[in-house]
PDB file of C-alpha atoms in Angstrom:
ATOM      1  CA  MET S   1     -74.383-172.317   3.047  1.00  0.00           C
ATOM      2  CA  ALA S   2     -73.052-173.637  -0.153  1.00  0.00           C
ATOM      3  CA  ALA S   3     -69.418-174.120   0.250  1.00  0.00           C
ATOM      4  CA  VAL S   4     -67.017-171.898  -1.626  1.00  0.00           C
ATOM      5  CA  THR S   5     -64.065-173.694  -2.977  1.00  0.00           C
ATOM      6  CA  ALA S   6     -62.106-171.401  -4.448  1.00  0.00           C
ATOM      7  CA  ASP S   7     -58.651-171.450  -3.001  1.00  0.00           C
ATOM      8  CA  THR S   8     -58.123-168.062  -0.891  1.00  0.00           C
ATOM      9  CA  LEU S   9     -54.520-168.174  -1.899  1.00  0.00           C
ATOM     10  CA  VAL S  10     -55.349-166.967  -5.276  1.00  0.00           C
ATOM     11  CA  LEU S  11     -58.105-164.583  -4.589  1.00  0.00           C
ATOM     12  CA  PRO S  12     -57.574-160.687  -4.379  1.00  0.00           C
ATOM     13  CA  ARG S  13     -56.401-159.588  -1.069  1.00  0.00           C
ATOM     14  CA  VAL S  14     -57.943-156.577   0.893  1.00  0.00           C
ATOM     15  CA  GLN S  15     -54.909-154.563   2.465  1.00  0.00           C
ATOM     16  CA  GLY S  16     -55.390-153.838   6.181  1.00  0.00           C
ATOM     17  CA  ALA S  17     -54.731-150.495   8.087  1.00  0.00           C
ATOM     18  CA  SER S  18     -52.366-148.082   6.800  1.00  0.00           C
ATOM     19  CA  LEU S  19     -49.888-146.019   8.714  1.00  0.00           C
ATOM     20  CA  GLY S  20     -51.736-143.536  10.830  1.00  0.00           C
ATOM     21  CA  ASP S  21     -55.232-145.200  10.603  1.00  0.00           C
ATOM     22  CA  THR S  22     -57.257-144.976  13.680  1.00  0.00           C
ATOM     23  CA  GLU S  23     -58.657-148.438  14.877  1.00  0.00           C
ATOM     24  CA  ARG S  24     -62.283-148.223  15.577  1.00  0.00           C
ATOM     25  CA  PRO S  25     -63.153-149.194  19.215  1.00  0.00           C
ATOM     26  CA  VAL S  26     -66.291-151.325  20.133  1.00  0.00           C
ATOM     27  CA  LEU S  27     -68.967-149.011  21.679  1.00  0.00           C
ATOM     28  CA  ALA S  28     -71.548-151.957  22.389  1.00  0.00           C
ATOM     29  CA  VAL S  29     -72.228-155.672  22.353  1.00  0.00           C
ATOM     30  CA  SER S  30     -75.881-156.542  22.294  1.00  0.00           C
ATOM     31  CA  THR S  31     -77.994-159.579  21.811  1.00  0.00           C
ATOM     32  CA  GLY S  32     -80.977-159.403  19.357  1.00  0.00           C
ATOM     33  CA  PRO S  33     -84.274-160.791  20.904  1.00  0.00           C
ATOM     34  CA  SER S  34     -85.995-163.810  19.074  1.00  0.00           C
ATOM     35  CA  GLY S  35     -89.498-163.860  17.713  1.00  0.00           C
ATOM     36  CA  TYR S  36     -91.638-164.760  14.827  1.00  0.00           C
ATOM     37  CA  GLU S  37     -92.293-163.210  11.541  1.00  0.00           C
ATOM     38  CA  GLY S  38     -94.928-163.612   8.610  1.00  0.00           C
ATOM     39  CA  GLU S  39     -96.616-167.027   8.887  1.00  0.00           C
ATOM     40  CA  GLY S  40     -94.718-168.199  11.941  1.00  0.00           C
ATOM     41  CA  PHE S  41     -91.144-168.386  10.910  1.00  0.00           C
ATOM     42  CA  PRO S  42     -88.281-167.753  13.565  1.00  0.00           C
ATOM     43  CA  VAL S  43     -86.339-164.649  13.481  1.00  0.00           C
ATOM     44  CA  ARG S  44     -83.806-162.639  15.665  1.00  0.00           C
ATOM     45  CA  ARG S  45     -83.944-159.097  15.442  1.00  0.00           C
ATOM     46  CA  THR S  46     -80.495-158.239  15.201  1.00  0.00           C
ATOM     47  CA  MET S  47     -80.401-154.591  15.740  1.00  0.00           C
ATOM     48  CA  ALA S  48     -82.936-154.121  18.461  1.00  0.00           C
ATOM     49  CA  GLY S  49     -82.139-151.701  21.107  1.00  0.00           C
ATOM     50  CA  ILE S  50     -79.235-150.169  19.169  1.00  0.00           C
ATOM     51  CA  ALA S  51     -79.863-146.335  19.037  1.00  0.00           C
ATOM     52  CA  TYR S  52     -80.665-145.174  15.402  1.00  0.00           C
ATOM     53  CA  LYS S  53     -77.867-142.833  15.418  1.00  0.00           C
ATOM     54  CA  TYR S  54     -75.453-145.929  15.241  1.00  0.00           C
ATOM     55  CA  LEU S  55     -77.712-147.615  12.601  1.00  0.00           C
ATOM     56  CA  ASP S  56     -78.539-144.815  10.093  1.00  0.00           C
ATOM     57  CA  PRO S  57     -78.944-145.606   7.186  1.00  0.00           C
ATOM     58  CA  PHE S  58     -80.065-149.120   8.203  1.00  0.00           C
ATOM     59  CA  ILE S  59     -83.485-149.623   9.833  1.00  0.00           C
ATOM     60  CA  MET S  60     -83.211-153.057  10.929  1.00  0.00           C
ATOM     61  CA  MET S  61     -81.881-156.613  10.124  1.00  0.00           C
ATOM     62  CA  ASP S  62     -83.693-159.950  10.800  1.00  0.00           C
ATOM     63  CA  GLN S  63     -82.123-163.062  10.870  1.00  0.00           C
ATOM     64  CA  MET S  64     -84.332-165.561   9.403  1.00  0.00           C
ATOM     65  CA  GLY S  65     -83.474-169.216  10.956  1.00  0.00           C
ATOM     66  CA  GLU S  66     -81.112-170.776  11.470  1.00  0.00           C
ATOM     67  CA  VAL S  67     -83.521-173.529  11.643  1.00  0.00           C
ATOM     68  CA  GLU S  68     -83.953-177.070  10.174  1.00  0.00           C
ATOM     69  CA  TYR S  69     -87.635-177.667   9.401  1.00  0.00           C
ATOM     70  CA  ALA S  70     -89.355-180.997   8.970  1.00  0.00           C
ATOM     71  CA  ALA S  71     -91.602-181.866   6.304  1.00  0.00           C
ATOM     72  CA  GLY S  72     -94.757-179.354   5.927  1.00  0.00           C
ATOM     73  CA  GLU S  73     -93.160-176.764   8.532  1.00  0.00           C
ATOM     74  CA  PRO S  74     -91.305-174.186   5.988  1.00  0.00           C
ATOM     75  CA  LYS S  75     -93.234-171.013   6.338  1.00  0.00           C
ATOM     76  CA  GLY S  76     -93.118-167.353   4.529  1.00  0.00           C
ATOM     77  CA  THR S  77     -94.917-164.275   4.647  1.00  0.00           C
ATOM     78  CA  PRO S  78     -98.246-163.317   3.247  1.00  0.00           C
ATOM     79  CA  TRP S  79     -98.888-160.510   0.770  1.00  0.00           C
ATOM     80  CA  HIS S  80     -97.871-157.323   2.338  1.00  0.00           C
ATOM     81  CA  PRO S  81     -96.854-153.513   1.391  1.00  0.00           C
ATOM     82  CA  HIS S  82     -93.685-151.456   1.477  1.00  0.00           C
ATOM     83  CA  ARG S  83     -92.849-147.944   0.611  1.00  0.00           C
ATOM     84  CA  GLY S  84     -89.884-145.733   1.168  1.00  0.00           C
ATOM     85  CA  PHE S  85     -86.872-147.958   1.621  1.00  0.00           C
ATOM     86  CA  GLU S  86     -84.671-151.252   0.241  1.00  0.00           C
ATOM     87  CA  THR S  87     -84.953-154.679   1.471  1.00  0.00           C
ATOM     88  CA  VAL S  88     -81.820-156.841   1.151  1.00  0.00           C
ATOM     89  CA  THR S  89     -82.497-160.337   1.369  1.00  0.00           C
ATOM     90  CA  TYR S  90     -79.443-162.824   1.649  1.00  0.00           C
ATOM     91  CA  ILE S  91     -80.091-166.553   1.550  1.00  0.00           C
ATOM     92  CA  MET S  92     -77.398-168.505   3.062  1.00  0.00           C
ATOM     93  CA  ASP S  93     -79.175-171.946   3.208  1.00  0.00           C
ATOM     94  CA  GLY S  94     -82.571-172.892   1.529  1.00  0.00           C
ATOM     95  CA  THR S  95     -84.807-171.215  -0.863  1.00  0.00           C
ATOM     96  CA  PHE S  96     -87.043-168.262  -0.987  1.00  0.00           C
ATOM     97  CA  ILE S  97     -89.482-167.405  -4.047  1.00  0.00           C
ATOM     98  CA  HIS S  98     -90.693-163.845  -4.238  1.00  0.00           C
ATOM     99  CA  GLN S  99     -93.636-162.344  -6.294  1.00  0.00           C
ATOM    100  CA  ASP S 100     -94.800-158.588  -6.252  1.00  0.00           C
ATOM    101  CA  SER S 101     -97.544-156.372  -7.677  1.00  0.00           C
ATOM    102  CA  HIS S 102     -95.369-154.893 -10.424  1.00  0.00           C
ATOM    103  CA  GLY S 103     -94.881-158.177 -12.205  1.00  0.00           C
ATOM    104  CA  GLY S 104     -91.721-158.981 -10.561  1.00  0.00           C
ATOM    105  CA  GLY S 105     -90.396-162.134  -8.949  1.00  0.00           C
ATOM    106  CA  GLY S 106     -87.797-164.785  -8.774  1.00  0.00           C
ATOM    107  CA  THR S 107     -85.948-167.437  -6.706  1.00  0.00           C
ATOM    108  CA  ILE S 108     -82.879-166.986  -4.270  1.00  0.00           C
ATOM    109  CA  THR S 109     -81.042-169.893  -2.933  1.00  0.00           C
ATOM    110  CA  ASN S 110     -77.701-170.662  -1.338  1.00  0.00           C
ATOM    111  CA  GLY S 111     -75.674-167.450  -1.259  1.00  0.00           C
ATOM    112  CA  ASP S 112     -77.847-165.311  -3.517  1.00  0.00           C
ATOM    113  CA  THR S 113     -79.348-161.893  -2.624  1.00  0.00           C
ATOM    114  CA  GLN S 114     -82.433-160.130  -3.797  1.00  0.00           C
ATOM    115  CA  TRP S 115     -82.109-156.126  -3.556  1.00  0.00           C
ATOM    116  CA  MET S 116     -85.636-154.826  -3.678  1.00  0.00           C
ATOM    117  CA  THR S 117     -85.930-151.030  -3.924  1.00  0.00           C
ATOM    118  CA  ALA S 118     -89.518-150.591  -2.826  1.00  0.00           C
ATOM    119  CA  GLY S 119     -89.560-146.769  -3.454  1.00  0.00           C
ATOM    120  CA  SER S 120     -93.078-145.497  -4.108  1.00  0.00           C
ATOM    121  CA  GLY S 121     -94.663-148.665  -3.016  1.00  0.00           C
ATOM    122  CA  LEU S 122     -95.829-152.189  -4.076  1.00  0.00           C
ATOM    123  CA  LEU S 123     -97.094-155.397  -2.585  1.00  0.00           C
ATOM    124  CA  HIS S 124     -95.130-158.499  -2.474  1.00  0.00           C
ATOM    125  CA  ILE S 125     -94.851-162.022  -1.224  1.00  0.00           C
ATOM    126  CA  GLU S 126     -91.936-164.252   0.302  1.00  0.00           C
ATOM    127  CA  THR S 127     -92.514-167.971   0.394  1.00  0.00           C
ATOM    128  CA  PRO S 128     -90.608-171.214   0.367  1.00  0.00           C
ATOM    129  CA  PRO S 129     -91.188-173.343  -2.642  1.00  0.00           C
ATOM    130  CA  GLU S 130     -93.566-176.132  -2.644  1.00  0.00           C
ATOM    131  CA  SER S 131     -90.573-178.568  -2.945  1.00  0.00           C
ATOM    132  CA  LEU S 132     -89.122-177.327   0.322  1.00  0.00           C
ATOM    133  CA  VAL S 133     -92.396-177.390   2.139  1.00  0.00           C
ATOM    134  CA  LEU S 134     -92.683-181.156   1.288  1.00  0.00           C
ATOM    135  CA  SER S 135     -89.265-182.054   2.144  1.00  0.00           C
ATOM    136  CA  GLY S 136     -88.490-179.659   4.951  1.00  0.00           C
ATOM    137  CA  GLY S 137     -84.765-178.767   5.299  1.00  0.00           C
ATOM    138  CA  LEU S 138     -82.187-176.149   6.528  1.00  0.00           C
ATOM    139  CA  PHE S 139     -83.269-172.385   6.126  1.00  0.00           C
ATOM    140  CA  HIS S 140     -81.005-169.656   7.054  1.00  0.00           C
ATOM    141  CA  GLY S 141     -80.888-165.828   5.638  1.00  0.00           C
ATOM    142  CA  LEU S 142     -80.753-162.241   6.428  1.00  0.00           C
ATOM    143  CA  GLN S 143     -83.178-159.404   5.702  1.00  0.00           C
ATOM    144  CA  LEU S 144     -81.819-155.809   5.941  1.00  0.00           C
ATOM    145  CA  TRP S 145     -83.838-152.809   5.582  1.00  0.00           C
ATOM    146  CA  VAL S 146     -82.029-149.738   4.169  1.00  0.00           C
ATOM    147  CA  ASN S 147     -83.331-146.410   4.448  1.00  0.00           C
ATOM    148  CA  LEU S 148     -83.763-144.159   1.156  1.00  0.00           C
ATOM    149  CA  PRO S 149     -83.241-140.619   1.321  1.00  0.00           C
ATOM    150  CA  LYS S 150     -86.228-138.201   1.161  1.00  0.00           C
ATOM    151  CA  ALA S 151     -85.327-137.379  -2.423  1.00  0.00           C
ATOM    152  CA  ASP S 152     -85.639-141.095  -3.429  1.00  0.00           C
ATOM    153  CA  LYS S 153     -88.352-142.341  -1.334  1.00  0.00           C
ATOM    154  CA  MET S 154     -90.927-142.265  -3.994  1.00  0.00           C
ATOM    155  CA  ILE S 155     -88.785-143.452  -6.933  1.00  0.00           C
ATOM    156  CA  PRO S 156     -90.333-146.402  -8.971  1.00  0.00           C
ATOM    157  CA  PRO S 157     -89.627-149.943  -7.655  1.00  0.00           C
ATOM    158  CA  LYS S 158     -86.827-151.864  -9.215  1.00  0.00           C
ATOM    159  CA  TYR S 159     -84.942-155.157  -8.259  1.00  0.00           C
ATOM    160  CA  GLN S 160     -81.404-156.524  -8.473  1.00  0.00           C
ATOM    161  CA  ASP S 161     -80.794-160.320  -8.440  1.00  0.00           C
ATOM    162  CA  ILE S 162     -77.076-161.217  -7.187  1.00  0.00           C
ATOM    163  CA  ARG S 163     -76.325-164.691  -7.680  1.00  0.00           C
ATOM    164  CA  ALA S 164     -73.858-166.359  -5.397  1.00  0.00           C
ATOM    165  CA  GLY S 165     -71.398-166.429  -8.140  1.00  0.00           C
ATOM    166  CA  GLY S 166     -71.669-162.917  -8.812  1.00  0.00           C
ATOM    167  CA  LEU S 167     -70.299-161.710  -5.504  1.00  0.00           C
ATOM    168  CA  LYS S 168     -66.581-160.323  -5.216  1.00  0.00           C
ATOM    169  CA  LEU S 169     -64.469-162.996  -3.323  1.00  0.00           C
ATOM    170  CA  LEU S 170     -61.731-161.472  -1.641  1.00  0.00           C
ATOM    171  CA  THR S 171     -59.210-162.539   1.149  1.00  0.00           C
ATOM    172  CA  SER S 172     -57.086-161.284   4.242  1.00  0.00           C
ATOM    173  CA  PRO S 173     -53.479-160.427   3.648  1.00  0.00           C
ATOM    174  CA  ASP S 174     -52.513-163.816   5.394  1.00  0.00           C
ATOM    175  CA  GLY S 175     -55.436-165.830   3.562  1.00  0.00           C
ATOM    176  CA  GLY S 176     -57.269-166.606   6.912  1.00  0.00           C
ATOM    177  CA  ALA S 177     -60.418-164.909   5.712  1.00  0.00           C
ATOM    178  CA  LEU S 178     -62.870-165.540   2.731  1.00  0.00           C
ATOM    179  CA  ILE S 179     -64.753-162.144   2.299  1.00  0.00           C
ATOM    180  CA  ARG S 180     -67.855-162.126   0.152  1.00  0.00           C
ATOM    181  CA  LEU S 181     -68.478-158.489  -0.676  1.00  0.00           C
ATOM    182  CA  ILE S 182     -72.128-158.176  -1.490  1.00  0.00           C
ATOM    183  CA  ALA S 183     -72.385-154.408  -1.944  1.00  0.00           C
ATOM    184  CA  GLY S 184     -70.372-151.411  -1.712  1.00  0.00           C
ATOM    185  CA  ASP S 185     -66.436-150.803  -1.707  1.00  0.00           C
ATOM    186  CA  LEU S 186     -64.079-152.519   0.390  1.00  0.00           C
ATOM    187  CA  GLY S 187     -60.341-151.422   0.042  1.00  0.00           C
ATOM    188  CA  GLY S 188     -60.879-150.524  -3.517  1.00  0.00           C
ATOM    189  CA  HIS S 189     -62.635-153.903  -4.340  1.00  0.00           C
ATOM    190  CA  GLN S 190     -66.418-153.320  -5.521  1.00  0.00           C
ATOM    191  CA  GLY S 191     -69.406-155.557  -4.808  1.00  0.00           C
ATOM    192  CA  PRO S 192     -71.996-156.056  -7.307  1.00  0.00           C
ATOM    193  CA  GLY S 193     -75.026-154.543  -5.436  1.00  0.00           C
ATOM    194  CA  SER S 194     -75.829-151.147  -6.421  1.00  0.00           C
ATOM    195  CA  THR S 195     -76.990-148.929  -3.765  1.00  0.00           C
ATOM    196  CA  HIS S 196     -78.985-145.517  -3.548  1.00  0.00           C
ATOM    197  CA  THR S 197     -77.466-144.855   0.014  1.00  0.00           C
ATOM    198  CA  PRO S 198     -73.796-145.701  -0.085  1.00  0.00           C
ATOM    199  CA  ILE S 199     -73.085-148.577   2.040  1.00  0.00           C
ATOM    200  CA  THR S 200     -70.542-151.697   2.219  1.00  0.00           C
ATOM    201  CA  MET S 201     -72.158-155.104   3.018  1.00  0.00           C
ATOM    202  CA  THR S 202     -69.877-158.299   3.593  1.00  0.00           C
ATOM    203  CA  HIS S 203     -70.347-161.982   4.884  1.00  0.00           C
ATOM    204  CA  VAL S 204     -66.815-162.854   6.305  1.00  0.00           C
ATOM    205  CA  SER S 205     -65.681-166.579   6.960  1.00  0.00           C
ATOM    206  CA  LEU S 206     -62.609-166.472   9.705  1.00  0.00           C
ATOM    207  CA  ASN S 207     -60.583-169.391  10.396  1.00  0.00           C
ATOM    208  CA  PRO S 208     -60.094-170.146  14.080  1.00  0.00           C
ATOM    209  CA  GLY S 209     -57.426-168.029  15.559  1.00  0.00           C
ATOM    210  CA  ALA S 210     -57.162-165.904  12.471  1.00  0.00           C
ATOM    211  CA  SER S 211     -57.471-162.110  12.480  1.00  0.00           C
ATOM    212  CA  VAL S 212     -58.756-159.624   9.971  1.00  0.00           C
ATOM    213  CA  THR S 213     -58.094-155.840   9.863  1.00  0.00           C
ATOM    214  CA  LEU S 214     -60.010-154.124   7.263  1.00  0.00           C
ATOM    215  CA  PRO S 215     -59.956-150.455   5.935  1.00  0.00           C
ATOM    216  CA  TRP S 216     -63.506-148.795   6.557  1.00  0.00           C
ATOM    217  CA  ARG S 217     -64.654-145.354   5.377  1.00  0.00           C
ATOM    218  CA  ALA S 218     -64.289-142.927   8.157  1.00  0.00           C
ATOM    219  CA  ASP S 219     -67.763-141.389   7.185  1.00  0.00           C
ATOM    220  CA  PHE S 220     -69.402-144.582   7.464  1.00  0.00           C
ATOM    221  CA  ASN S 221     -70.931-146.248  10.647  1.00  0.00           C
ATOM    222  CA  ALA S 222     -69.828-149.953  11.142  1.00  0.00           C
ATOM    223  CA  LEU S 223     -71.815-152.839  12.467  1.00  0.00           C
ATOM    224  CA  ALA S 224     -70.823-156.734  12.817  1.00  0.00           C
ATOM    225  CA  TYR S 225     -73.264-159.490  13.622  1.00  0.00           C
ATOM    226  CA  GLY S 226     -72.253-163.072  14.539  1.00  0.00           C
ATOM    227  CA  LEU S 227     -73.924-165.851  12.389  1.00  0.00           C
ATOM    228  CA  ALA S 228     -72.129-168.703  13.876  1.00  0.00           C
ATOM    229  CA  GLY S 229     -69.171-169.422  16.099  1.00  0.00           C
ATOM    230  CA  ARG S 230     -67.351-166.851  18.446  1.00  0.00           C
ATOM    231  CA  GLY S 231     -64.564-164.208  18.159  1.00  0.00           C
ATOM    232  CA  PHE S 232     -63.441-160.803  19.423  1.00  0.00           C
ATOM    233  CA  ALA S 233     -63.876-157.384  18.100  1.00  0.00           C
ATOM    234  CA  GLY S 234     -61.878-154.139  18.142  1.00  0.00           C
ATOM    235  CA  PRO S 235     -58.424-153.184  20.034  1.00  0.00           C
ATOM    236  CA  GLU S 236     -60.245-154.094  23.374  1.00  0.00           C
ATOM    237  CA  SER S 237     -60.819-157.875  22.070  1.00  0.00           C
ATOM    238  CA  ARG S 238     -64.418-157.422  22.964  1.00  0.00           C
ATOM    239  CA  PRO S 239     -65.912-161.080  22.663  1.00  0.00           C
ATOM    240  CA  PHE S 240     -69.220-161.455  20.565  1.00  0.00           C
ATOM    241  CA  HIS S 241     -70.776-164.710  19.207  1.00  0.00           C
ATOM    242  CA  THR S 242     -73.822-166.061  17.368  1.00  0.00           C
ATOM    243  CA  GLY S 243     -76.749-163.592  17.716  1.00  0.00           C
ATOM    244  CA  GLN S 244     -74.826-160.749  18.810  1.00  0.00           C
ATOM    245  CA  ALA S 245     -74.184-157.359  17.161  1.00  0.00           C
ATOM    246  CA  VAL S 246     -71.232-155.134  17.724  1.00  0.00           C
ATOM    247  CA  VAL S 247     -71.289-151.514  17.268  1.00  0.00           C
ATOM    248  CA  PHE S 248     -68.147-149.889  16.153  1.00  0.00           C
ATOM    249  CA  GLY S 249     -67.101-146.216  16.974  1.00  0.00           C
ATOM    250  CA  ALA S 250     -65.110-143.824  14.825  1.00  0.00           C
ATOM    251  CA  GLY S 251     -62.044-144.697  12.984  1.00  0.00           C
ATOM    252  CA  ASP S 252     -60.420-145.535   9.683  1.00  0.00           C
ATOM    253  CA  SER S 253     -60.144-149.456  10.050  1.00  0.00           C
ATOM    254  CA  LEU S 254     -61.572-152.283  12.344  1.00  0.00           C
ATOM    255  CA  THR S 255     -60.529-155.609  13.403  1.00  0.00           C
ATOM    256  CA  ILE S 256     -62.021-158.815  14.224  1.00  0.00           C
ATOM    257  CA  ARG S 257     -60.587-161.876  15.418  1.00  0.00           C
ATOM    258  CA  ALA S 258     -61.829-165.716  15.692  1.00  0.00           C
ATOM    259  CA  ALA S 259     -61.665-167.802  18.659  1.00  0.00           C
ATOM    260  CA  ASP S 260     -58.941-170.276  18.603  1.00  0.00           C
ATOM    261  CA  THR S 261     -61.665-173.149  18.989  1.00  0.00           C
ATOM    262  CA  GLN S 262     -65.332-172.933  17.600  1.00  0.00           C
ATOM    263  CA  ASP S 263     -68.310-174.416  19.363  1.00  0.00           C
ATOM    264  CA  SER S 264     -70.757-174.264  16.307  1.00  0.00           C
ATOM    265  CA  ARG S 265     -71.927-175.975  13.256  1.00  0.00           C
ATOM    266  CA  SER S 266     -69.414-174.041  11.270  1.00  0.00           C
ATOM    267  CA  PRO S 267     -65.715-174.666  11.553  1.00  0.00           C
ATOM    268  CA  ASN S 268     -65.077-170.930  10.953  1.00  0.00           C
ATOM    269  CA  PHE S 269     -66.352-167.875  12.718  1.00  0.00           C
ATOM    270  CA  GLU S 270     -69.173-166.487  10.343  1.00  0.00           C
ATOM    271  CA  PHE S 271     -70.080-162.655  10.703  1.00  0.00           C
ATOM    272  CA  VAL S 272     -71.858-160.108   8.562  1.00  0.00           C
ATOM    273  CA  LEU S 273     -69.890-156.732   8.601  1.00  0.00           C
ATOM    274  CA  LEU S 274     -71.843-153.526   7.201  1.00  0.00           C
ATOM    275  CA  GLY S 275     -71.793-149.836   7.303  1.00  0.00           C
ATOM    276  CA  GLY S 276     -73.026-146.828   5.548  1.00  0.00           C
ATOM    277  CA  LEU S 277     -73.300-143.277   5.108  1.00  0.00           C
ATOM    278  CA  PRO S 278     -75.782-141.736   7.587  1.00  0.00           C
ATOM    279  CA  ILE S 279     -78.619-139.838   5.733  1.00  0.00           C
ATOM    280  CA  ARG S 280     -79.110-137.774   8.884  1.00  0.00           C
ATOM    281  CA  GLU S 281     -82.748-137.007   7.994  1.00  0.00           C
ATOM    282  CA  PRO S 282     -86.140-137.630  10.128  1.00  0.00           C
ATOM    283  CA  MET S 283     -87.016-141.432   9.927  1.00  0.00           C
ATOM    284  CA  MET S 284     -90.495-142.278  10.941  1.00  0.00           C
ATOM    285  CA  GLN S 285     -91.358-146.240  10.676  1.00  0.00           C
ATOM    286  CA  TYR S 286     -94.958-147.560  10.778  1.00  0.00           C
ATOM    287  CA  GLY S 287     -94.779-151.373   9.957  1.00  0.00           C
ATOM    288  CA  PRO S 288     -93.953-151.847   6.276  1.00  0.00           C
ATOM    289  CA  PHE S 289     -93.721-147.950   5.712  1.00  0.00           C
ATOM    290  CA  VAL S 290     -90.453-145.742   6.393  1.00  0.00           C
ATOM    291  CA  MET S 291     -91.007-142.200   5.782  1.00  0.00           C
ATOM    292  CA  ASN S 292     -89.852-138.627   6.905  1.00  0.00           C
ATOM    293  CA  THR S 293     -92.782-137.298   8.645  1.00  0.00           C
ATOM    294  CA  HIS S 294     -96.189-138.747  10.245  1.00  0.00           C
ATOM    295  CA  ALA S 295     -98.339-137.276   7.606  1.00  0.00           C
ATOM    296  CA  GLU S 296     -96.158-139.218   4.732  1.00  0.00           C
ATOM    297  CA  LEU S 297     -96.844-142.565   6.977  1.00  0.00           C
ATOM    298  CA  ALA S 298    -100.551-141.725   7.163  1.00  0.00           C
ATOM    299  CA  GLN S 299    -100.574-141.025   3.251  1.00  0.00           C
ATOM    300  CA  ALA S 300     -98.851-144.526   2.898  1.00  0.00           C
ATOM    301  CA  PHE S 301    -101.463-146.215   4.501  1.00  0.00           C
ATOM    302  CA  ASP S 302    -104.159-144.635   2.842  1.00  0.00           C
ATOM    303  CA  ASP S 303    -102.615-145.265  -0.513  1.00  0.00           C
ATOM    304  CA  PHE S 304    -102.309-148.983   0.478  1.00  0.00           C
ATOM    305  CA  GLN S 305    -105.817-149.043   1.964  1.00  0.00           C
ATOM    306  CA  ALA S 306    -107.061-147.389  -1.461  1.00  0.00           C
ATOM    307  CA  GLY S 307    -105.153-149.978  -3.678  1.00  0.00           C
ATOM    308  CA  ARG S 308    -102.703-147.430  -4.918  1.00  0.00           C
ATOM    309  CA  LEU S 309     -99.613-149.413  -4.048  1.00  0.00           C
ATOM    310  CA  GLY S 310    -100.995-152.294  -6.480  1.00  0.00           C
ATOM    311  CA  SER S 311    -103.004-155.278  -6.459  1.00  0.00           C
ATOM    312  CA  ILE S 312    -102.230-158.992  -6.041  1.00  0.00           C
ATOM    313  CA  PRO S 313    -101.829-160.454  -9.489  1.00  0.00           C
ATOM    314  CA  ALA S 314    -104.829-162.757 -10.524  1.00  0.00           C
ATOM    315  CA  ASP S 315    -102.577-165.456 -11.522  1.00  0.00           C
ATOM    316  CA  SER S 316    -100.651-165.610  -8.408  1.00  0.00           C
ATOM    317  CA  PRO S 317    -100.377-169.249  -7.047  1.00  0.00           C
ATOM    318  CA  TYR S 318    -100.058-167.790  -3.402  1.00  0.00           C
ATOM    319  CA  GLY S 319    -103.641-166.459  -2.980  1.00  0.00           C
ATOM    320  CA  ARG S 320    -104.945-163.312  -1.737  1.00  0.00           C
TER     321      ARG S 320
END
């Protein structure tokens, strides 16, 4: 990922647990299975096997890469539909181009985020730029699916483009952590992402041997996912590493510590920390559609087949 050169000594500090706070225990550590998505790019299903009651309002999160492509290898997704939820695409290394059936589009690269509210539905495509296909190079990102409550599932589609320079940068009291706040509130600091369902999403870089304790809303769930390196979670110091997800239990704060030595490409322990307010409504998923009932899923599929989710723009350079 593009280096952040800001001195953590001058960044705002997130204060840790307050007196009387309960530290969240670790309920489980799981390893996501690897697979392929779209036209064949490698992904890890980071939340596979975790019960939905611990994920709500999240549906899934794919780690895309990390992969070093040779020339001609970079791949994306073909045109496909969505309805009923939001996609959050965070690119740490490389570049992705987006285009949709509503005339939207854009490019996200090192540290950028695209927040797409699919709502009532659209068609879209995500693909590497021609320059990356020709040259190859490093590609690494995340795509998180965030559910929408029933009242918002059919709202008009919209986008937020959050540039790397617009993230809220924070640090821990001792300066041992760089915290990129993408969305939500963390200890009174607000990230740039605007959400329909209250969530907090951060990317944390933790120095070897350093520990960070963060306040966390008691009514939120809490999950961590290792992007690079290894460390320990919770008061039990449960080990987890690259490719593993941590499910935290109830409490007001959570703690993660980096191992004293790191054995990955990154000198620091890199992880995503996220949580949200559970919607607590029935969730039915069929491929790219996320609704409340089977009948609504069937209607979404019928609407897609009938072209009511939009059509591929005639001037699209990416074909049909």
